[in-house]
CSV table of C-alpha atoms in Angstrom, one decimal:
chain,number,residue,atom,x,y,z
R,1,MET,CA,0.0,0.0,0.0
R,2,SER,CA,1.4,3.4,-1.0
R,3,THR,CA,2.3,5.9,1.8
R,4,THR,CA,0.2,9.0,1.9
R,5,ILE,CA,-0.1,12.1,4.1
R,6,GLN,CA,-2.8,10.2,6.1
R,7,SER,CA,-0.3,7.3,6.6
R,8,LEU,CA,2.1,9.6,8.3
R,9,ARG,CA,-0.6,11.0,10.5
R,10,ASP,CA,-1.6,7.4,11.4
R,11,TYR,CA,2.0,6.5,12.2
R,12,ARG,CA,2.3,9.5,14.6
R,13,GLU,CA,-1.0,8.7,16.2
R,14,LYS,CA,0.1,5.1,16.9
R,15,GLY,CA,3.6,6.1,18.0
R,16,GLN,CA,5.1,4.3,15.0
R,17,LYS,CA,8.3,5.7,13.6
R,18,PHE,CA,8.7,6.2,9.8
R,19,SER,CA,11.7,6.4,7.5
R,20,CYS,CA,12.7,8.9,4.8
R,21,LEU,CA,15.7,9.0,2.4
R,22,THR,CA,16.7,11.2,-0.4
R,23,ALA,CA,16.3,9.9,-4.0
R,24,TYR,CA,17.2,11.5,-7.3
R,25,ASP,CA,16.6,8.8,-9.9
R,26,ALA,CA,14.3,5.9,-10.9
R,27,THR,CA,16.7,3.1,-10.0
R,28,PHE,CA,17.2,4.2,-6.4
R,29,ALA,CA,13.6,5.2,-6.1
R,30,GLY,CA,12.5,1.7,-7.0
R,31,LEU,CA,15.0,0.2,-4.6
R,32,LEU,CA,14.0,2.5,-1.7
R,33,SER,CA,10.4,1.6,-2.2
R,34,ASP,CA,11.1,-2.1,-2.3
R,35,CYS,CA,13.0,-1.8,1.0
R,36,GLY,CA,10.1,-0.2,2.8
R,37,ILE,CA,11.2,3.5,2.9
R,38,ASP,CA,8.1,5.5,3.7
R,39,VAL,CA,9.1,8.9,2.3
R,40,GLN,CA,11.5,9.7,-0.6
R,41,LEU,CA,12.8,13.3,-0.6
R,42,VAL,CA,13.9,14.6,-4.0
R,43,GLY,CA,16.2,17.0,-2.2
R,44,ASP,CA,18.1,20.1,-3.5
R,45,SER,CA,21.0,18.3,-1.8
R,46,LEU,CA,21.4,16.9,-5.3
R,47,GLY,CA,23.4,20.1,-5.9
R,48,MET,CA,26.1,18.8,-3.6
R,49,VAL,CA,25.9,15.0,-3.9
R,50,LEU,CA,25.2,14.8,-7.7
R,51,GLN,CA,26.5,18.1,-9.2
R,52,GLY,CA,29.5,18.6,-6.9
R,53,ARG,CA,28.5,22.1,-5.8
R,54,GLU,CA,29.4,23.7,-2.5
R,55,SER,CA,25.9,24.4,-1.4
R,56,THR,CA,22.3,23.9,-2.5
R,57,VAL,CA,21.9,27.5,-3.6
R,58,PRO,CA,22.7,27.1,-7.3
R,59,VAL,CA,20.1,24.3,-7.8
R,60,SER,CA,17.4,25.4,-10.3
R,61,MET,CA,13.7,24.6,-10.7
R,62,GLU,CA,14.6,22.7,-13.9
R,63,ASP,CA,16.9,20.5,-11.9
R,64,MET,CA,14.2,19.7,-9.4
R,65,VAL,CA,11.5,19.1,-12.0
R,66,TYR,CA,13.8,16.7,-13.9
R,67,HIS,CA,14.8,14.7,-10.9
R,68,THR,CA,11.2,14.5,-9.6
R,69,GLU,CA,10.1,13.1,-12.9
R,70,CYS,CA,12.9,10.5,-12.7
R,71,VAL,CA,11.8,9.4,-9.2
R,72,ALA,CA,8.1,9.4,-10.1
R,73,ARG,CA,8.6,7.2,-13.1
R,74,ALA,CA,9.7,4.4,-10.8
R,75,GLN,CA,6.1,4.6,-9.3
R,76,PRO,CA,7.4,4.1,-5.8
R,77,GLU,CA,5.0,3.1,-3.0
R,78,SER,CA,6.8,5.7,-0.9
R,79,LEU,CA,5.4,9.2,-0.6
R,80,VAL,CA,7.4,11.5,-2.9
R,81,MET,CA,8.4,14.9,-1.4
R,82,THR,CA,10.4,17.5,-3.4
R,83,ASP,CA,12.3,20.6,-2.3
R,84,LEU,CA,11.4,24.0,-3.8
R,85,PRO,CA,14.9,25.4,-4.5
R,86,PHE,CA,16.5,28.6,-3.5
R,87,MET,CA,14.4,31.8,-4.2
R,88,SER,CA,11.7,29.8,-6.1
R,89,TYR,CA,9.2,30.7,-3.4
R,90,ALA,CA,10.3,34.2,-2.6
R,91,THR,CA,6.7,35.5,-3.2
R,92,THR,CA,3.4,33.7,-2.9
R,93,GLY,CA,2.9,33.9,-6.6
R,94,GLN,CA,6.3,32.3,-7.4
R,95,CYS,CA,5.6,29.6,-4.7
R,96,LEU,CA,2.2,28.6,-6.2
R,97,HIS,CA,3.6,28.5,-9.7
R,98,ASN,CA,6.7,26.5,-8.9
R,99,ALA,CA,4.9,24.1,-6.5
R,100,ALA,CA,2.4,23.3,-9.3
R,101,ARG,CA,5.4,22.4,-11.6
R,102,LEU,CA,6.7,20.0,-9.0
R,103,MET,CA,3.3,18.4,-8.3
R,104,GLN,CA,2.7,18.0,-12.1
R,105,ALA,CA,6.2,16.4,-12.3
R,106,GLY,CA,5.1,13.7,-9.8
R,107,ALA,CA,5.7,15.2,-6.3
R,108,GLN,CA,3.1,14.5,-3.7
R,109,MET,CA,4.3,17.1,-1.2
R,110,VAL,CA,6.6,20.1,-1.5
R,111,LYS,CA,9.2,21.2,1.1
R,112,ILE,CA,10.1,24.8,1.8
R,113,GLU,CA,12.7,26.3,4.1
R,114,GLY,CA,12.2,29.2,6.3
R,115,THR,CA,10.3,30.5,9.3
R,116,ASP,CA,6.8,32.0,9.8
R,117,TRP,CA,7.3,34.5,6.9
R,118,MET,CA,6.2,31.5,4.8
R,119,ALA,CA,2.8,31.2,6.5
R,120,GLU,CA,0.8,32.9,3.8
R,121,SER,CA,2.4,30.8,1.1
R,122,VAL,CA,1.8,27.6,3.1
R,123,HIS,CA,-1.9,28.7,3.6
R,124,GLN,CA,-2.3,29.4,-0.2
R,125,LEU,CA,-0.7,26.1,-1.1
R,126,THR,CA,-2.7,23.9,1.2
R,127,GLU,CA,-6.0,25.7,0.2
R,128,ARG,CA,-5.2,24.6,-3.3
R,129,GLY,CA,-4.5,21.0,-2.6
R,130,VAL,CA,-0.7,21.1,-2.3
R,131,PRO,CA,0.7,19.3,0.9
R,132,VAL,CA,3.5,21.2,2.5
R,133,CYS,CA,6.5,20.2,4.6
R,134,ALA,CA,8.0,23.2,6.5
R,135,HIS,CA,11.7,22.9,7.1
R,136,LEU,CA,13.0,24.6,10.2
R,137,GLY,CA,16.3,24.7,12.1
R,138,LEU,CA,19.4,24.5,9.9
R,139,THR,CA,18.1,25.6,6.5
R,140,PRO,CA,20.8,25.0,3.9
R,141,GLN,CA,19.4,27.5,1.4
R,142,PHE,CA,20.1,30.2,4.0
R,143,ILE,CA,23.7,29.1,4.6
R,144,ASN,CA,25.1,32.4,3.5
R,145,LYS,CA,23.0,34.2,6.0
R,146,LEU,CA,23.6,31.7,8.8
R,147,GLY,CA,27.3,31.8,8.2
R,148,GLY,CA,27.9,28.1,8.5
R,149,TYR,CA,26.5,24.7,9.3
R,150,ARG,CA,25.7,25.1,13.0
R,151,VAL,CA,23.2,23.7,15.5
R,152,GLN,CA,20.2,26.0,15.6
R,153,GLY,CA,17.7,26.8,18.4
R,154,LYS,CA,20.3,26.8,21.2
R,155,GLY,CA,19.4,28.9,24.2
R,156,ALA,CA,15.9,29.6,25.6
R,157,GLU,CA,15.1,32.6,23.4
R,158,ALA,CA,16.1,30.9,20.1
R,159,ALA,CA,14.2,27.7,21.1
R,160,GLU,CA,11.0,29.7,21.9
R,161,ARG,CA,11.2,31.4,18.5
R,162,MET,CA,11.5,28.1,16.7
R,163,VAL,CA,8.6,26.6,18.6
R,164,ALA,CA,6.5,29.7,17.8
R,165,HIS,CA,7.5,29.4,14.1
R,166,ALA,CA,6.5,25.7,14.0
R,167,ARG,CA,3.1,26.4,15.6
R,168,ARG,CA,2.4,29.3,13.2
R,169,LEU,CA,3.3,27.2,10.1
R,170,VAL,CA,1.1,24.3,11.3
R,171,GLU,CA,-1.8,26.8,11.9
R,172,ALA,CA,-1.2,28.0,8.3
R,173,GLY,CA,-1.7,24.4,7.1
R,174,ALA,CA,1.7,22.8,7.1
R,175,ASP,CA,1.2,19.0,7.0
R,176,VAL,CA,4.7,18.1,8.2
R,177,ILE,CA,7.5,19.8,10.0
R,178,LEU,CA,11.1,18.9,9.2
R,179,LEU,CA,13.7,19.8,11.9
R,180,GLU,CA,17.4,19.9,11.0
R,181,CYS,CA,20.4,20.2,13.3
R,182,VAL,CA,18.6,21.2,16.6
R,183,THR,CA,19.2,20.0,20.1
R,184,SER,CA,17.4,16.7,21.1
R,185,SER,CA,15.4,18.5,23.8
R,186,LEU,CA,14.1,21.0,21.2
R,187,GLY,CA,13.3,18.3,18.8
R,188,THR,CA,11.3,16.5,21.5
R,189,ARG,CA,9.4,19.6,22.5
R,190,ILE,CA,8.4,20.6,19.0
R,191,THR,CA,7.4,17.0,18.1
R,192,ARG,CA,5.1,16.9,21.2
R,193,GLU,CA,3.5,20.3,20.7
R,194,VAL,CA,2.8,20.8,17.0
R,195,GLY,CA,0.2,18.1,16.3
R,196,VAL,CA,1.6,17.0,12.9
R,197,PRO,CA,4.2,14.5,11.9
R,198,VAL,CA,7.8,15.8,12.5
R,199,ILE,CA,10.8,14.5,10.5
R,200,GLY,CA,14.2,14.9,12.1
R,201,ILE,CA,17.7,15.1,10.7
R,202,GLY,CA,20.1,15.7,13.6
R,203,ALA,CA,17.1,16.5,15.8
R,204,GLY,CA,17.3,13.7,18.3
R,205,PRO,CA,15.5,10.4,18.7
R,206,ASP,CA,12.0,11.6,19.5
R,207,THR,CA,10.8,12.9,16.2
R,208,ASP,CA,8.2,10.9,14.4
R,209,GLY,CA,10.4,10.1,11.4
R,210,GLN,CA,14.1,10.4,10.4
R,211,VAL,CA,15.7,11.5,7.1
R,212,LEU,CA,19.2,11.2,5.8
R,213,VAL,CA,20.9,11.7,2.4
R,214,LEU,CA,21.1,8.3,0.6
R,215,GLN,CA,24.8,8.8,-0.2
R,216,ASP,CA,25.5,9.4,3.5
R,217,ILE,CA,24.1,6.1,4.7
R,218,LEU,CA,26.2,4.4,2.0
R,219,GLY,CA,29.3,6.1,3.3
R,220,ILE,CA,30.2,7.6,-0.1
R,221,SER,CA,29.7,11.3,0.5
R,222,ARG,CA,32.8,13.4,0.3
R,223,GLY,CA,33.8,16.2,2.6
R,224,HIS,CA,32.8,16.9,6.1
R,225,LYS,CA,30.6,14.2,7.8
R,226,PRO,CA,28.0,15.7,10.1
R,227,ARG,CA,27.5,14.2,13.5
R,228,PHE,CA,24.0,13.0,12.7
R,229,VAL,CA,25.2,10.8,9.7
R,230,LYS,CA,25.8,7.1,10.1
R,231,ASP,CA,27.3,4.7,7.5
R,232,PHE,CA,24.9,1.7,7.3
R,233,LEU,CA,26.7,0.0,4.5
R,234,GLN,CA,29.2,-1.5,6.9
R,235,GLU,CA,26.5,-3.5,8.7
R,236,GLY,CA,24.2,-3.9,5.7
R,237,GLY,CA,26.9,-5.5,3.5
R,238,SER,CA,25.3,-4.2,0.3
R,239,VAL,CA,23.4,-1.1,-1.0
R,240,GLU,CA,20.1,-2.9,-0.5
R,241,GLY,CA,21.2,-4.2,2.9
R,242,ALA,CA,22.2,-0.6,4.0
R,243,VAL,CA,18.8,0.8,3.1
R,244,ARG,CA,17.0,-2.0,4.9
R,245,ALA,CA,19.3,-1.6,8.0
R,246,TYR,CA,18.6,2.2,8.1
R,247,ASP,CA,14.8,1.6,7.7
R,248,GLN,CA,14.9,-1.0,10.5
R,249,ALA,CA,17.0,1.1,12.8
R,250,VAL,CA,14.7,4.1,12.4
R,251,LYS,CA,11.5,2.1,12.9
R,252,ASN,CA,13.0,0.2,15.9
R,253,GLY,CA,14.1,3.5,17.5
R,254,GLU,CA,17.7,2.5,17.4
R,255,PHE,CA,18.7,5.4,15.2
R,256,PRO,CA,19.6,8.1,16.0
R,257,ASP,CA,21.2,7.5,19.4
R,258,SER,CA,23.1,10.0,21.5
R,259,LYS,CA,26.2,9.7,19.3
R,260,HIS,CA,24.2,11.0,16.3
R,261,SER,CA,22.3,13.8,18.2
R,262,PHE,CA,23.0,17.1,19.8
R,263,SER,CA,22.6,17.5,23.5
R,264,GLY,CA,21.0,20.5,25.1
Protein backbone atom coordinates (compact mmCIF):
# COMPACT_ATOMS: atom_id res chain seq x y z
CA MET A 1 0.00 0.00 0.00
CA SER A 2 1.36 3.42 -0.97
CA THR A 3 2.32 5.88 1.75
CA THR A 4 0.17 9.00 1.92
CA ILE A 5 -0.14 12.05 4.14
CA GLN A 6 -2.77 10.16 6.11
CA SER A 7 -0.32 7.28 6.57
CA LEU A 8 2.14 9.64 8.26
CA ARG A 9 -0.61 10.99 10.51
CA ASP A 10 -1.59 7.45 11.43
CA TYR A 11 2.03 6.54 12.22
CA ARG A 12 2.25 9.53 14.56
CA GLU A 13 -1.04 8.67 16.24
CA LYS A 14 0.14 5.09 16.86
CA GLY A 15 3.62 6.14 17.97
CA GLN A 16 5.10 4.28 15.00
CA LYS A 17 8.34 5.69 13.56
CA PHE A 18 8.71 6.16 9.80
CA SER A 19 11.71 6.42 7.49
CA CYS A 20 12.74 8.92 4.84
CA LEU A 21 15.72 8.98 2.45
CA THR A 22 16.71 11.20 -0.45
CA ALA A 23 16.26 9.86 -3.98
CA TYR A 24 17.18 11.48 -7.27
CA ASP A 25 16.64 8.80 -9.94
CA ALA A 26 14.34 5.94 -10.92
CA THR A 27 16.74 3.12 -10.02
CA PHE A 28 17.21 4.17 -6.41
CA ALA A 29 13.56 5.24 -6.11
CA GLY A 30 12.52 1.69 -6.96
CA LEU A 31 15.05 0.19 -4.55
CA LEU A 32 14.03 2.46 -1.67
CA SER A 33 10.39 1.61 -2.24
CA ASP A 34 11.12 -2.13 -2.28
CA CYS A 35 13.04 -1.76 0.99
CA GLY A 36 10.08 -0.16 2.77
CA ILE A 37 11.22 3.48 2.94
CA ASP A 38 8.09 5.50 3.70
CA VAL A 39 9.06 8.89 2.25
CA GLN A 40 11.47 9.72 -0.56
CA LEU A 41 12.81 13.26 -0.62
CA VAL A 42 13.91 14.63 -3.97
CA GLY A 43 16.21 17.03 -2.20
CA ASP A 44 18.06 20.05 -3.47
CA SER A 45 20.97 18.27 -1.77
CA LEU A 46 21.43 16.90 -5.30
CA GLY A 47 23.39 20.08 -5.94
CA MET A 48 26.10 18.83 -3.60
CA VAL A 49 25.94 15.03 -3.95
CA LEU A 50 25.23 14.82 -7.70
CA GLN A 51 26.46 18.11 -9.15
CA GLY A 52 29.49 18.65 -6.91
CA ARG A 53 28.48 22.13 -5.79
CA GLU A 54 29.45 23.70 -2.47
CA SER A 55 25.86 24.36 -1.40
CA THR A 56 22.25 23.90 -2.49
CA VAL A 57 21.92 27.54 -3.56
CA PRO A 58 22.73 27.05 -7.30
CA VAL A 59 20.10 24.31 -7.78
CA SER A 60 17.40 25.36 -10.27
CA MET A 61 13.72 24.60 -10.72
CA GLU A 62 14.62 22.73 -13.91
CA ASP A 63 16.92 20.47 -11.86
CA MET A 64 14.16 19.74 -9.35
CA VAL A 65 11.51 19.09 -11.98
CA TYR A 66 13.82 16.74 -13.89
CA HIS A 67 14.80 14.66 -10.86
CA THR A 68 11.22 14.55 -9.56
CA GLU A 69 10.13 13.14 -12.91
CA CYS A 70 12.89 10.52 -12.71
CA VAL A 71 11.82 9.39 -9.23
CA ALA A 72 8.12 9.43 -10.08
CA ARG A 73 8.65 7.19 -13.11
CA ALA A 74 9.67 4.38 -10.75
CA GLN A 75 6.13 4.55 -9.32
CA PRO A 76 7.40 4.08 -5.76
CA GLU A 77 5.03 3.14 -2.98
CA SER A 78 6.85 5.75 -0.87
CA LEU A 79 5.41 9.25 -0.62
CA VAL A 80 7.42 11.55 -2.91
CA MET A 81 8.38 14.92 -1.41
CA THR A 82 10.37 17.52 -3.37
CA ASP A 83 12.27 20.64 -2.33
CA LEU A 84 11.39 24.00 -3.78
CA PRO A 85 14.88 25.36 -4.51
CA PHE A 86 16.49 28.63 -3.49
CA MET A 87 14.40 31.75 -4.24
CA SER A 88 11.75 29.75 -6.11
CA TYR A 89 9.16 30.66 -3.44
CA ALA A 90 10.27 34.19 -2.55
CA THR A 91 6.74 35.46 -3.23
CA THR A 92 3.43 33.68 -2.89
CA GLY A 93 2.90 33.88 -6.64
CA GLN A 94 6.26 32.27 -7.35
CA CYS A 95 5.58 29.64 -4.71
CA LEU A 96 2.22 28.62 -6.19
CA HIS A 97 3.58 28.50 -9.73
CA ASN A 98 6.66 26.47 -8.91
CA ALA A 99 4.87 24.12 -6.51
CA ALA A 100 2.43 23.34 -9.33
CA ARG A 101 5.37 22.44 -11.58
CA LEU A 102 6.73 20.00 -9.01
CA MET A 103 3.34 18.41 -8.33
CA GLN A 104 2.74 17.96 -12.06
CA ALA A 105 6.19 16.37 -12.31
CA GLY A 106 5.13 13.73 -9.78
CA ALA A 107 5.71 15.17 -6.30
CA GLN A 108 3.06 14.47 -3.69
CA MET A 109 4.32 17.10 -1.24
CA VAL A 110 6.60 20.11 -1.49
CA LYS A 111 9.15 21.18 1.10
CA ILE A 112 10.09 24.79 1.76
CA GLU A 113 12.74 26.26 4.07
CA GLY A 114 12.23 29.23 6.32
CA THR A 115 10.27 30.52 9.30
CA ASP A 116 6.82 32.01 9.80
CA TRP A 117 7.29 34.46 6.93
CA MET A 118 6.20 31.47 4.81
CA ALA A 119 2.81 31.24 6.52
CA GLU A 120 0.79 32.93 3.78
CA SER A 121 2.36 30.79 1.07
CA VAL A 122 1.76 27.65 3.13
CA HIS A 123 -1.88 28.67 3.55
CA GLN A 124 -2.31 29.37 -0.16
CA LEU A 125 -0.70 26.05 -1.14
CA THR A 126 -2.74 23.92 1.23
CA GLU A 127 -5.95 25.68 0.24
CA ARG A 128 -5.19 24.60 -3.33
CA GLY A 129 -4.46 20.97 -2.56
CA VAL A 130 -0.66 21.06 -2.27
CA PRO A 131 0.66 19.29 0.86
CA VAL A 132 3.52 21.17 2.52
CA CYS A 133 6.50 20.20 4.65
CA ALA A 134 7.96 23.22 6.46
CA HIS A 135 11.73 22.94 7.09
CA LEU A 136 13.03 24.65 10.24
CA GLY A 137 16.33 24.73 12.09
CA LEU A 138 19.42 24.54 9.92
CA THR A 139 18.10 25.55 6.51
CA PRO A 140 20.84 24.96 3.91
CA GLN A 141 19.43 27.46 1.42
CA PHE A 142 20.14 30.16 4.04
CA ILE A 143 23.73 29.09 4.58
CA ASN A 144 25.14 32.44 3.45
CA LYS A 145 22.95 34.21 6.01
CA LEU A 146 23.58 31.66 8.77
CA GLY A 147 27.33 31.83 8.21
CA GLY A 148 27.92 28.11 8.47
CA TYR A 149 26.45 24.73 9.31
CA ARG A 150 25.73 25.12 13.02
CA VAL A 151 23.24 23.73 15.51
CA GLN A 152 20.16 25.95 15.63
CA GLY A 153 17.72 26.83 18.42
CA LYS A 154 20.34 26.84 21.17
CA GLY A 155 19.38 28.91 24.18
CA ALA A 156 15.94 29.59 25.61
CA GLU A 157 15.10 32.57 23.40
CA ALA A 158 16.10 30.88 20.14
CA ALA A 159 14.22 27.73 21.12
CA GLU A 160 11.05 29.66 21.90
CA ARG A 161 11.25 31.39 18.53
CA MET A 162 11.50 28.07 16.70
CA VAL A 163 8.58 26.61 18.64
CA ALA A 164 6.51 29.68 17.76
CA HIS A 165 7.48 29.41 14.08
CA ALA A 166 6.52 25.74 14.00
CA ARG A 167 3.14 26.44 15.58
CA ARG A 168 2.43 29.30 13.18
CA LEU A 169 3.26 27.20 10.13
CA VAL A 170 1.07 24.35 11.32
CA GLU A 171 -1.75 26.83 11.92
CA ALA A 172 -1.24 28.01 8.33
CA GLY A 173 -1.72 24.44 7.11
CA ALA A 174 1.70 22.75 7.07
CA ASP A 175 1.17 18.99 7.00
CA VAL A 176 4.69 18.05 8.19
CA ILE A 177 7.53 19.81 10.00
CA LEU A 178 11.15 18.91 9.23
CA LEU A 179 13.72 19.84 11.87
CA GLU A 180 17.40 19.89 10.96
CA CYS A 181 20.36 20.19 13.30
CA VAL A 182 18.65 21.19 16.55
CA THR A 183 19.17 19.97 20.10
CA SER A 184 17.43 16.74 21.09
CA SER A 185 15.40 18.52 23.75
CA LEU A 186 14.06 21.04 21.23
CA GLY A 187 13.29 18.25 18.77
CA THR A 188 11.34 16.46 21.48
CA ARG A 189 9.42 19.56 22.49
CA ILE A 190 8.37 20.57 18.98
CA THR A 191 7.35 17.00 18.15
CA ARG A 192 5.11 16.88 21.22
CA GLU A 193 3.54 20.28 20.69
CA VAL A 194 2.83 20.80 16.99
CA GLY A 195 0.25 18.07 16.34
CA VAL A 196 1.56 17.03 12.90
CA PRO A 197 4.23 14.50 11.89
CA VAL A 198 7.77 15.75 12.51
CA ILE A 199 10.78 14.47 10.55
CA GLY A 200 14.21 14.93 12.05
CA ILE A 201 17.74 15.08 10.72
CA GLY A 202 20.10 15.72 13.59
CA ALA A 203 17.07 16.54 15.78
CA GLY A 204 17.29 13.70 18.28
CA PRO A 205 15.48 10.37 18.66
CA ASP A 206 11.99 11.58 19.52
CA THR A 207 10.78 12.94 16.19
CA ASP A 208 8.15 10.87 14.37
CA GLY A 209 10.41 10.14 11.39
CA GLN A 210 14.05 10.42 10.38
CA VAL A 211 15.65 11.49 7.11
CA LEU A 212 19.19 11.19 5.80
CA VAL A 213 20.88 11.68 2.45
CA LEU A 214 21.15 8.35 0.62
CA GLN A 215 24.84 8.80 -0.19
CA ASP A 216 25.52 9.43 3.51
CA ILE A 217 24.06 6.11 4.69
CA LEU A 218 26.17 4.41 2.01
CA GLY A 219 29.32 6.11 3.28
CA ILE A 220 30.22 7.57 -0.11
CA SER A 221 29.66 11.29 0.48
CA ARG A 222 32.77 13.44 0.25
CA GLY A 223 33.84 16.22 2.56
CA HIS A 224 32.75 16.90 6.11
CA LYS A 225 30.64 14.22 7.77
CA PRO A 226 27.98 15.73 10.07
CA ARG A 227 27.51 14.25 13.54
CA PHE A 228 24.03 12.97 12.67
CA VAL A 229 25.24 10.83 9.74
CA LYS A 230 25.77 7.08 10.06
CA ASP A 231 27.27 4.69 7.50
CA PHE A 232 24.86 1.74 7.29
CA LEU A 233 26.72 0.00 4.47
CA GLN A 234 29.17 -1.55 6.92
CA GLU A 235 26.45 -3.46 8.73
CA GLY A 236 24.17 -3.95 5.73
CA GLY A 237 26.86 -5.48 3.50
CA SER A 238 25.28 -4.19 0.27
CA VAL A 239 23.41 -1.14 -0.99
CA GLU A 240 20.07 -2.86 -0.46
CA GLY A 241 21.23 -4.15 2.91
CA ALA A 242 22.24 -0.65 3.99
CA VAL A 243 18.84 0.79 3.07
CA ARG A 244 17.05 -2.00 4.92
CA ALA A 245 19.33 -1.58 7.95
CA TYR A 246 18.59 2.16 8.05
CA ASP A 247 14.85 1.59 7.69
CA GLN A 248 14.90 -1.00 10.49
CA ALA A 249 17.03 1.13 12.82
CA VAL A 250 14.69 4.11 12.42
CA LYS A 251 11.53 2.08 12.95
CA ASN A 252 12.98 0.23 15.94
CA GLY A 253 14.05 3.51 17.53
CA GLU A 254 17.72 2.48 17.45
CA PHE A 255 18.70 5.42 15.23
CA PRO A 256 19.55 8.12 16.02
CA ASP A 257 21.24 7.52 19.35
CA SER A 258 23.14 10.02 21.49
CA LYS A 259 26.22 9.75 19.26
CA HIS A 260 24.18 11.03 16.32
CA SER A 261 22.29 13.75 18.19
CA PHE A 262 23.01 17.13 19.78
CA SER A 263 22.61 17.50 23.54
CA GLY A 264 20.95 20.49 25.11
